[in-house]
PDB file of C-alpha atoms in Angstrom:
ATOM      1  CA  UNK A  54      10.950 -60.732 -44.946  1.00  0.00           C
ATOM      2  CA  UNK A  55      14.424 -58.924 -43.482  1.00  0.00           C
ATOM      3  CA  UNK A  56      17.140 -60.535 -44.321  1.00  0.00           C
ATOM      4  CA  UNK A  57      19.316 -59.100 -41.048  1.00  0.00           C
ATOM      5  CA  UNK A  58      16.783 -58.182 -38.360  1.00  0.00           C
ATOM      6  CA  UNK A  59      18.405 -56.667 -34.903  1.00  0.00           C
ATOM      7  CA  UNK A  60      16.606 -56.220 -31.953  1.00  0.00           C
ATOM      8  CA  UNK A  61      16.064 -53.868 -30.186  1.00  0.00           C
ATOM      9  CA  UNK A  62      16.129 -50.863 -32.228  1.00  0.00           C
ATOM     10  CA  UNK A  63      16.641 -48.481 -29.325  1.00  0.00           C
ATOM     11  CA  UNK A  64      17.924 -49.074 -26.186  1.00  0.00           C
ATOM     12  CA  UNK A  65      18.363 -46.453 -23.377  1.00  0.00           C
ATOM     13  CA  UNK A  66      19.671 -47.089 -20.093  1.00  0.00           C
ATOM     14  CA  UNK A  67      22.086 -46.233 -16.972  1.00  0.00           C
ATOM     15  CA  UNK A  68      25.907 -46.278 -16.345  1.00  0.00           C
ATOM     16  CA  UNK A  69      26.479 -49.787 -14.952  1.00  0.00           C
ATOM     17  CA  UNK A  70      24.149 -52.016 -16.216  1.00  0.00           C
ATOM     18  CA  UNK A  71      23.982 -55.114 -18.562  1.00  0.00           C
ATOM     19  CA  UNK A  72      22.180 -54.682 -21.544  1.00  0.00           C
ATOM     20  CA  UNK A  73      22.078 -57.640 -25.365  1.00  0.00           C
ATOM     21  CA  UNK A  74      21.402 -56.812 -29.052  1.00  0.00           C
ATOM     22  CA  UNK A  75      20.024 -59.746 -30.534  1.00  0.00           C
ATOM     23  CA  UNK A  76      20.634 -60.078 -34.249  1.00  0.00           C
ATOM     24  CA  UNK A  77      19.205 -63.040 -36.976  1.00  0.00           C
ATOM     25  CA  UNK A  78      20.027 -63.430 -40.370  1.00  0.00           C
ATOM     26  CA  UNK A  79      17.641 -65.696 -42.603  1.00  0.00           C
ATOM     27  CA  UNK A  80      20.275 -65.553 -45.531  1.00  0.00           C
ATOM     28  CA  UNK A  81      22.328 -68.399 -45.178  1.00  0.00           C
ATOM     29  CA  UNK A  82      25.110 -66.674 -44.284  1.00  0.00           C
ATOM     30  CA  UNK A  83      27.979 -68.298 -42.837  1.00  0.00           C
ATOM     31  CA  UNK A  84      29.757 -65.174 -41.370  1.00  0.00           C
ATOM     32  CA  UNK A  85      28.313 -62.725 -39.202  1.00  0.00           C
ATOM     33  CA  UNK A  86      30.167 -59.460 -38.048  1.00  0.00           C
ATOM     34  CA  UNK A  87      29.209 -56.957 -35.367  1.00  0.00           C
ATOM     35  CA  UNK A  88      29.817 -53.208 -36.064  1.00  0.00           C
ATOM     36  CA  UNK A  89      30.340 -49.841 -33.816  1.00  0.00           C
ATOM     37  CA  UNK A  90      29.482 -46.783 -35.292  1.00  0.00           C
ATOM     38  CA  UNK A  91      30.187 -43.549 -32.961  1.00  0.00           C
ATOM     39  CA  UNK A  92      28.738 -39.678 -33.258  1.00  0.00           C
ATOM     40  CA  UNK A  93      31.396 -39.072 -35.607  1.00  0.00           C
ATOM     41  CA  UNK A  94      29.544 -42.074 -37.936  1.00  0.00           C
ATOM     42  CA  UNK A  95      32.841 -43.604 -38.323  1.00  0.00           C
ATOM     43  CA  UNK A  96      31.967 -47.595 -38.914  1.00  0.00           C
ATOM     44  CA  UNK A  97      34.202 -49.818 -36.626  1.00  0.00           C
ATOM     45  CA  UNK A  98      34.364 -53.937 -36.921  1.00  0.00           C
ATOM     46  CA  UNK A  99      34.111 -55.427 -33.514  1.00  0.00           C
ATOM     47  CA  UNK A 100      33.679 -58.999 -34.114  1.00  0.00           C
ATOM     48  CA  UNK A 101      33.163 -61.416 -36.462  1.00  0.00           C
ATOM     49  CA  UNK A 102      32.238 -65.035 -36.676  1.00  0.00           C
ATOM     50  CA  UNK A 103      32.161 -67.382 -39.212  1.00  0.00           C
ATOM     51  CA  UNK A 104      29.581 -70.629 -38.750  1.00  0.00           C
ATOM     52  CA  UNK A 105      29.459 -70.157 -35.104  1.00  0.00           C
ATOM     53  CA  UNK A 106      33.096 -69.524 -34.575  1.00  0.00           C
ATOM     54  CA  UNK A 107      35.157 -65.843 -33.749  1.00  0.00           C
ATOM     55  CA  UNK A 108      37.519 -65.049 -35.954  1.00  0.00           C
ATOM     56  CA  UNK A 109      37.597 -61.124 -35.533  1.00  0.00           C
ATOM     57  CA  UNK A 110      37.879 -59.651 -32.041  1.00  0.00           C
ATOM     58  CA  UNK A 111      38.961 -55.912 -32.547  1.00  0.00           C
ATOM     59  CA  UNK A 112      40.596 -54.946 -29.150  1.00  0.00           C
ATOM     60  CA  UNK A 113      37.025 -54.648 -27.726  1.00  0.00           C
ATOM     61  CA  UNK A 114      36.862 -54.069 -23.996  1.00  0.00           C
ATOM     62  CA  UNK A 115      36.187 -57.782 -22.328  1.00  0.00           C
ATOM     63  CA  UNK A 116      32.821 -56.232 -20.996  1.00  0.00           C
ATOM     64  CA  UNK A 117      31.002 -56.630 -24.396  1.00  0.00           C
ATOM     65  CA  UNK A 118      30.602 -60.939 -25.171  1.00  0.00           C
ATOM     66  CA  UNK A 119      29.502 -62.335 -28.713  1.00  0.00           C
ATOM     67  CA  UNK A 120      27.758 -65.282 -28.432  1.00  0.00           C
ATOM     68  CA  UNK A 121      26.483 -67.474 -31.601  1.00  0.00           C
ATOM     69  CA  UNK A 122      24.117 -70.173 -30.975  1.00  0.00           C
ATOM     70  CA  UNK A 123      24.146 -71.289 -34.637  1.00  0.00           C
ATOM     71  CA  UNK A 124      25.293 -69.311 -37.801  1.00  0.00           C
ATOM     72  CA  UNK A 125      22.253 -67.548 -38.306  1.00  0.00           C
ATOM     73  CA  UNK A 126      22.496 -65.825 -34.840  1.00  0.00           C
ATOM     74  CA  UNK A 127      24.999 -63.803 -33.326  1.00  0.00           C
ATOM     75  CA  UNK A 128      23.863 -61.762 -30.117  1.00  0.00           C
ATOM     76  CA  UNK A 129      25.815 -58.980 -28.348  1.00  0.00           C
ATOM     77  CA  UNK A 130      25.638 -58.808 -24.366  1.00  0.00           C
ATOM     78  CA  UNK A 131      27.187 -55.840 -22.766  1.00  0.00           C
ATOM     79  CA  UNK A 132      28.382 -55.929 -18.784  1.00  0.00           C
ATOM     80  CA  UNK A 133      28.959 -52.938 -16.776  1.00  0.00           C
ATOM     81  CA  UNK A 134      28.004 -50.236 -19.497  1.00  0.00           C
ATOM     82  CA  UNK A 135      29.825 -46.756 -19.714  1.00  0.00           C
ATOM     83  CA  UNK A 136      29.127 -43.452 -21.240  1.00  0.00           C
ATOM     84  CA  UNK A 137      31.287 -44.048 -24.232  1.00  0.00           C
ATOM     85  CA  UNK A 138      29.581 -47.524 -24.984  1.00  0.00           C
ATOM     86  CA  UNK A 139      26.529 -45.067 -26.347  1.00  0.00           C
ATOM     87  CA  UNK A 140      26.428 -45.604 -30.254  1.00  0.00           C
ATOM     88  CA  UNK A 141      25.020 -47.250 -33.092  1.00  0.00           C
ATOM     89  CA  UNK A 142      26.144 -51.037 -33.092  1.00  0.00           C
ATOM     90  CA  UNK A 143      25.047 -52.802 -36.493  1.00  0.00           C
ATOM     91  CA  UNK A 144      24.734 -56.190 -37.479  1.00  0.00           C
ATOM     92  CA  UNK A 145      25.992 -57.487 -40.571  1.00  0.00           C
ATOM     93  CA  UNK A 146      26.630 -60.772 -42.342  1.00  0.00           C
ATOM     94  CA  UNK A 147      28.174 -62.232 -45.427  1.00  0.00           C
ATOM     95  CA  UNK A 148      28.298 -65.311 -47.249  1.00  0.00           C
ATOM     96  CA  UNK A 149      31.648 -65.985 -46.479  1.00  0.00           C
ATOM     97  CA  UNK A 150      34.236 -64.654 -44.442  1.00  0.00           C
ATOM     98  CA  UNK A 151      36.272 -61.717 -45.956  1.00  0.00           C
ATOM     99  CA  UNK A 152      34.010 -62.635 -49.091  1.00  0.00           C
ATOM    100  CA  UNK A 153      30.960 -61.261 -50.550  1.00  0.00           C
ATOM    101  CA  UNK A 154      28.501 -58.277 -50.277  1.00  0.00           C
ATOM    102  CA  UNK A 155      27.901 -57.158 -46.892  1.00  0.00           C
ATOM    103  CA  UNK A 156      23.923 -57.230 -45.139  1.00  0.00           C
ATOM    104  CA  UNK A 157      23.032 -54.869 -42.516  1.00  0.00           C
ATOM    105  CA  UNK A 158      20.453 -54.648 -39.971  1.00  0.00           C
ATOM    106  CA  UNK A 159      18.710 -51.639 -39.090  1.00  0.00           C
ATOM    107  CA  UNK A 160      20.575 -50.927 -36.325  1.00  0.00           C
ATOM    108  CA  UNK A 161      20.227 -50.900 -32.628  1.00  0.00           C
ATOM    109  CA  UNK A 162      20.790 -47.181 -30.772  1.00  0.00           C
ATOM    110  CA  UNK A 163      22.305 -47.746 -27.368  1.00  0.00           C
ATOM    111  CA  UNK A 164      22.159 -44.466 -25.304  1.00  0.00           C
ATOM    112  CA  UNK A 165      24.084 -44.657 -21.865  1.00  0.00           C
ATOM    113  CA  UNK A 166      22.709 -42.182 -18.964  1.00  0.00           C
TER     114      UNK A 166
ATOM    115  CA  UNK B  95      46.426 -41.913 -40.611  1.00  0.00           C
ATOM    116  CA  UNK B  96      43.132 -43.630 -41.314  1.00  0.00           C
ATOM    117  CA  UNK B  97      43.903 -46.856 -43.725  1.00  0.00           C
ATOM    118  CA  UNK B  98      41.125 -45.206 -46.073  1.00  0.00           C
ATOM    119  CA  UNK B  99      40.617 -42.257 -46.919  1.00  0.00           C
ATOM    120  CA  UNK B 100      37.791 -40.683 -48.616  1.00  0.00           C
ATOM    121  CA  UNK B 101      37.523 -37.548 -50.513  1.00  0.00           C
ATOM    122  CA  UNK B 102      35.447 -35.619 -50.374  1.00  0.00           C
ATOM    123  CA  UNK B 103      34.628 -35.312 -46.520  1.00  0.00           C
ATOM    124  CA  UNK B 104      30.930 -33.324 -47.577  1.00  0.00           C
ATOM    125  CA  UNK B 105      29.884 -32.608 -50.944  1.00  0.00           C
ATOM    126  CA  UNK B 106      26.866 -30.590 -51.943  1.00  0.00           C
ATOM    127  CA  UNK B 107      25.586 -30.296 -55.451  1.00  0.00           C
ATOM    128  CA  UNK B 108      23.041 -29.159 -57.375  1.00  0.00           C
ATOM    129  CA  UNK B 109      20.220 -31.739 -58.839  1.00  0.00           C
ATOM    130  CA  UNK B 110      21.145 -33.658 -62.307  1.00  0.00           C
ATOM    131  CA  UNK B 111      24.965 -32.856 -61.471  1.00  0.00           C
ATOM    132  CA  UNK B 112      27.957 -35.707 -62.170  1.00  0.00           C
ATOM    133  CA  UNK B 113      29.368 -36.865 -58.654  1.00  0.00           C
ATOM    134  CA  UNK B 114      32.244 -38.167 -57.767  1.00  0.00           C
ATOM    135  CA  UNK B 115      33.207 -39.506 -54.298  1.00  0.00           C
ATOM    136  CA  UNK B 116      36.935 -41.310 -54.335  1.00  0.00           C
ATOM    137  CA  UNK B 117      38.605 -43.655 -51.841  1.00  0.00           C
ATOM    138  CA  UNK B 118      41.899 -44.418 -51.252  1.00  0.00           C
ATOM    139  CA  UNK B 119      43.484 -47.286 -49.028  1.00  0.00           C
ATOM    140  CA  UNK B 120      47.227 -48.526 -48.348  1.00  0.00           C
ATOM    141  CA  UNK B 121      47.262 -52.058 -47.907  1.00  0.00           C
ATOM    142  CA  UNK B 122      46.639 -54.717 -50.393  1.00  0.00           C
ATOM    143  CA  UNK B 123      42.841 -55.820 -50.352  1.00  0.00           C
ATOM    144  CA  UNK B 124      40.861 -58.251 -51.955  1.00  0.00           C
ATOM    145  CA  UNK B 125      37.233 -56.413 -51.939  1.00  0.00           C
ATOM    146  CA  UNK B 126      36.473 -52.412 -51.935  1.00  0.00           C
ATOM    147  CA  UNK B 127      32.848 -52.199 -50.590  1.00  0.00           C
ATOM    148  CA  UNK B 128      31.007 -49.073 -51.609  1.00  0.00           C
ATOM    149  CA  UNK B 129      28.057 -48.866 -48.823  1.00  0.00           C
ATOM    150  CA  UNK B 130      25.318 -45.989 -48.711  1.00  0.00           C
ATOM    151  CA  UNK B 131      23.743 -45.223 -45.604  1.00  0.00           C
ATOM    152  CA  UNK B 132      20.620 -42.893 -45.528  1.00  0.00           C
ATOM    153  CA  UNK B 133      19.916 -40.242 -43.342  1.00  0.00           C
ATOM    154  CA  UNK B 134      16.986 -42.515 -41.626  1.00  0.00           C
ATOM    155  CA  UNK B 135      20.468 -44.446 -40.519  1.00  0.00           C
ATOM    156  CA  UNK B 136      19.932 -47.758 -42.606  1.00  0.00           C
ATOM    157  CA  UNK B 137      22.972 -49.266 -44.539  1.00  0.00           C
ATOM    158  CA  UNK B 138      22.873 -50.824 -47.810  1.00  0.00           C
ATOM    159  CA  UNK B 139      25.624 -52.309 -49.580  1.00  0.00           C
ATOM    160  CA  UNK B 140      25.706 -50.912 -53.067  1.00  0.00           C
ATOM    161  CA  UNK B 141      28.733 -52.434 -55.109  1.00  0.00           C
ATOM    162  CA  UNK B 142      31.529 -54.988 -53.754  1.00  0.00           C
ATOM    163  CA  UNK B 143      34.676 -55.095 -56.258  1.00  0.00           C
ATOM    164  CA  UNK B 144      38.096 -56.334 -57.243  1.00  0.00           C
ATOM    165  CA  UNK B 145      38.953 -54.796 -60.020  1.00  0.00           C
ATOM    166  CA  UNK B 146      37.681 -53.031 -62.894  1.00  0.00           C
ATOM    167  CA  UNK B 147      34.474 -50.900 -63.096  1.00  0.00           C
ATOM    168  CA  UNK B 148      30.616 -51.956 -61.931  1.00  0.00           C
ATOM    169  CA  UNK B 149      27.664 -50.473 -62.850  1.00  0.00           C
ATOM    170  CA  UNK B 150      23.838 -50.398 -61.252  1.00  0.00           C
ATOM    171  CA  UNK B 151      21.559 -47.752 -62.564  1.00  0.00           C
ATOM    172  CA  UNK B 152      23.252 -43.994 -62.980  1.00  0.00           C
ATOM    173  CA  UNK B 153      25.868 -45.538 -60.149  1.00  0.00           C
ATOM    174  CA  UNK B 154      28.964 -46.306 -61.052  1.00  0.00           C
ATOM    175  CA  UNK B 155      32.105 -48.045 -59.313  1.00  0.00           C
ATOM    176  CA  UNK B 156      35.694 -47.744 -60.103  1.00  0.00           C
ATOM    177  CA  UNK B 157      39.060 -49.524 -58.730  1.00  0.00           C
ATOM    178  CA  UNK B 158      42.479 -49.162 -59.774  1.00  0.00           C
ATOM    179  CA  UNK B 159      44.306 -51.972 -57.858  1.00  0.00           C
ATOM    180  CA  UNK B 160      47.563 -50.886 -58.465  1.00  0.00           C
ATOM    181  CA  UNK B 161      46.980 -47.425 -57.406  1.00  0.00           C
ATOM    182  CA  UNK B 162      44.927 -48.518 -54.046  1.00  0.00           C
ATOM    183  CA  UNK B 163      41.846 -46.080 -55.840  1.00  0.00           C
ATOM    184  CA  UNK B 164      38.567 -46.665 -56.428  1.00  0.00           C
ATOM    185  CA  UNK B 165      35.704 -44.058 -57.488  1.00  0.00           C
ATOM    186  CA  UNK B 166      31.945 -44.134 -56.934  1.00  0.00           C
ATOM    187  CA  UNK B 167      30.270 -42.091 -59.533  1.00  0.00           C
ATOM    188  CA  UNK B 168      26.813 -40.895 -60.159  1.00  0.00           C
ATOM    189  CA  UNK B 169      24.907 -39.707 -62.856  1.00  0.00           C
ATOM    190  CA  UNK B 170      21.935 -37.353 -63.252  1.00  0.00           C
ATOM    191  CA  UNK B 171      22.366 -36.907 -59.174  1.00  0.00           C
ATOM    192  CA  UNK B 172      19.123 -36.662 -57.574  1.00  0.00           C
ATOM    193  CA  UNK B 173      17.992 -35.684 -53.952  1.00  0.00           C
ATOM    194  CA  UNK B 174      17.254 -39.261 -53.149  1.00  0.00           C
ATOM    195  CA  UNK B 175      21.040 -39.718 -53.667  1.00  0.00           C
ATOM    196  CA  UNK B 176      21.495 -37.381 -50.985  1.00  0.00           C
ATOM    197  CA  UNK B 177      23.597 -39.804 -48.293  1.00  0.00           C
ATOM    198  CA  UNK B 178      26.755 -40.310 -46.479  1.00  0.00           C
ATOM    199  CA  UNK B 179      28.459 -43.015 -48.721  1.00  0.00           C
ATOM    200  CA  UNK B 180      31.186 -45.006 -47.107  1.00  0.00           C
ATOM    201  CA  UNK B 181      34.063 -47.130 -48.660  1.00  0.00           C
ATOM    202  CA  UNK B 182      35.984 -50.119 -47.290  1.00  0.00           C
ATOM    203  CA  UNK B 183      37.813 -53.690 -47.696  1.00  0.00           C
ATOM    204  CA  UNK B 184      38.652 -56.726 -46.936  1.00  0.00           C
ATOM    205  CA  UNK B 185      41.925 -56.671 -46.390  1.00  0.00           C
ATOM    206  CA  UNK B 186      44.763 -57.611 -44.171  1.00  0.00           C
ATOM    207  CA  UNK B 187      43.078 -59.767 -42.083  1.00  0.00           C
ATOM    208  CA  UNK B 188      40.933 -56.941 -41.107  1.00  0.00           C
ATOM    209  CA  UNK B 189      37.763 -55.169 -42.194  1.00  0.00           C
ATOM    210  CA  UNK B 190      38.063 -51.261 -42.754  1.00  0.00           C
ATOM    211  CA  UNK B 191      36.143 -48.553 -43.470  1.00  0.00           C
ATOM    212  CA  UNK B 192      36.627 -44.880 -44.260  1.00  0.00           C
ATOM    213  CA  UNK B 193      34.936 -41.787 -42.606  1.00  0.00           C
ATOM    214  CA  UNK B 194      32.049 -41.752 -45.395  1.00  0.00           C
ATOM    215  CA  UNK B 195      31.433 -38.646 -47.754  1.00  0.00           C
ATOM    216  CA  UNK B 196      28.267 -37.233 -46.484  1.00  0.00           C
ATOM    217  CA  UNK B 197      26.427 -36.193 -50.088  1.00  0.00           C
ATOM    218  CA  UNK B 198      23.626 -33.433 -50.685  1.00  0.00           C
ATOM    219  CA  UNK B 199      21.809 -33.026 -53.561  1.00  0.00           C
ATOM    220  CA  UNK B 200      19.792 -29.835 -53.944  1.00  0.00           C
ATOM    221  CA  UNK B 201      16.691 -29.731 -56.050  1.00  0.00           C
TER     222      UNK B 201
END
């Protein structure tokens, strides 16, 4: 049973259009983070909430939206995607914000045409 | 300047070799994460610490709060280890990681 599970896995598509990762975590956690990593495979925090709430934003562009239903979910909706959006984005969570070992999903490879 | 830097940037060695990949960061943290991530692209977090020394198998994890250093180490290297191995913390309000140490271990 995964413990983070992101969907999907790979995602291509063109300049300009919307796109959402989905990602669930049957841990317990109560903070969930969203990560960029980029061709260089340099890992970058973009957001992070803990039980539902943001408390991370990381001077990410307004077009990409976090949204957490409840603490086990946090998806990632994209408007209006560009070239440089292409990447690995990974979700991870914790038990506790700023606390605890880290669980990632698989990732999800976004490739912008 | 990155806040963490990792040294080395690419190490190759030969199988049953001692490694050592170090990390060092300028702010003051409360966790150092050691995560491995394979060449298939998963990530799995292998040691979270705040001082002293952790051990799992032939890995080993270092930190030196006072110096901002911490060490992954591994013994009897094997080409399974072979990896890019990334180190970061909580720290400052922020979560940061370094540029990994991408490690090859020939048979």
């Amino acid at each position: 049973d995964t413990a983070v599970s992101q969907t999907p896995k790979y995602l291509v598509t063109q300049m300009g259009n919307d796109k959402s990762i989905k990602c669930e975590q049957n841990l317990g956690h109560d903070t969930m983070y969203w990560y960029k990593q980029d061709s260089k495979k340099f890992l970058k925090i973009m957001f992070s909430y803990n039980n539902k709430e943001l408390i991370i934003n990381e001077t990410v562009p307004n077009r990409f939206s976090p949204k957490s239903p409840d603490k086990a979910h946090l998806n990632l909706h994209i408007n209006s995607l560009e070239l440089g959006d292409s990447a690995v984005y990974f979700c991870a969570s914790s038990p506790y914000h700023m606390l605890g070992e880290l669980f990632f999903g698989e990732g999800s490879r976004l490739t912008v045409l | 300047k990155n806040e963490v830097e990792q040294s080395p940037q690419n190490l190759t060695a030969q199988e049953g070799e001692f490694i050592t990949i170090n990390c060092s960061y300028s702010v003051g943290i409360s966790a150092l994460h050691w995560l491995q991530q394979h060449p298939g692209g998963g990530i799995v977090s292998l040691f979270m610490l705040s001082s002293g020394k952790k051990k799992h198998g032939r890995l080993i994890a270092t930190i030196n709060i006072q110096e901002k250093h911490s060490s992954l180490h591994i013994t009897a290297s094997h080409p399974r280890d072979s990896a890019v191995y990334i180190c970061g913390y909580f720290g400052n309000e922020k979560l940061t990681f370094g540029t990994g140490t991408r490690l090859t271990i020939i048979p």
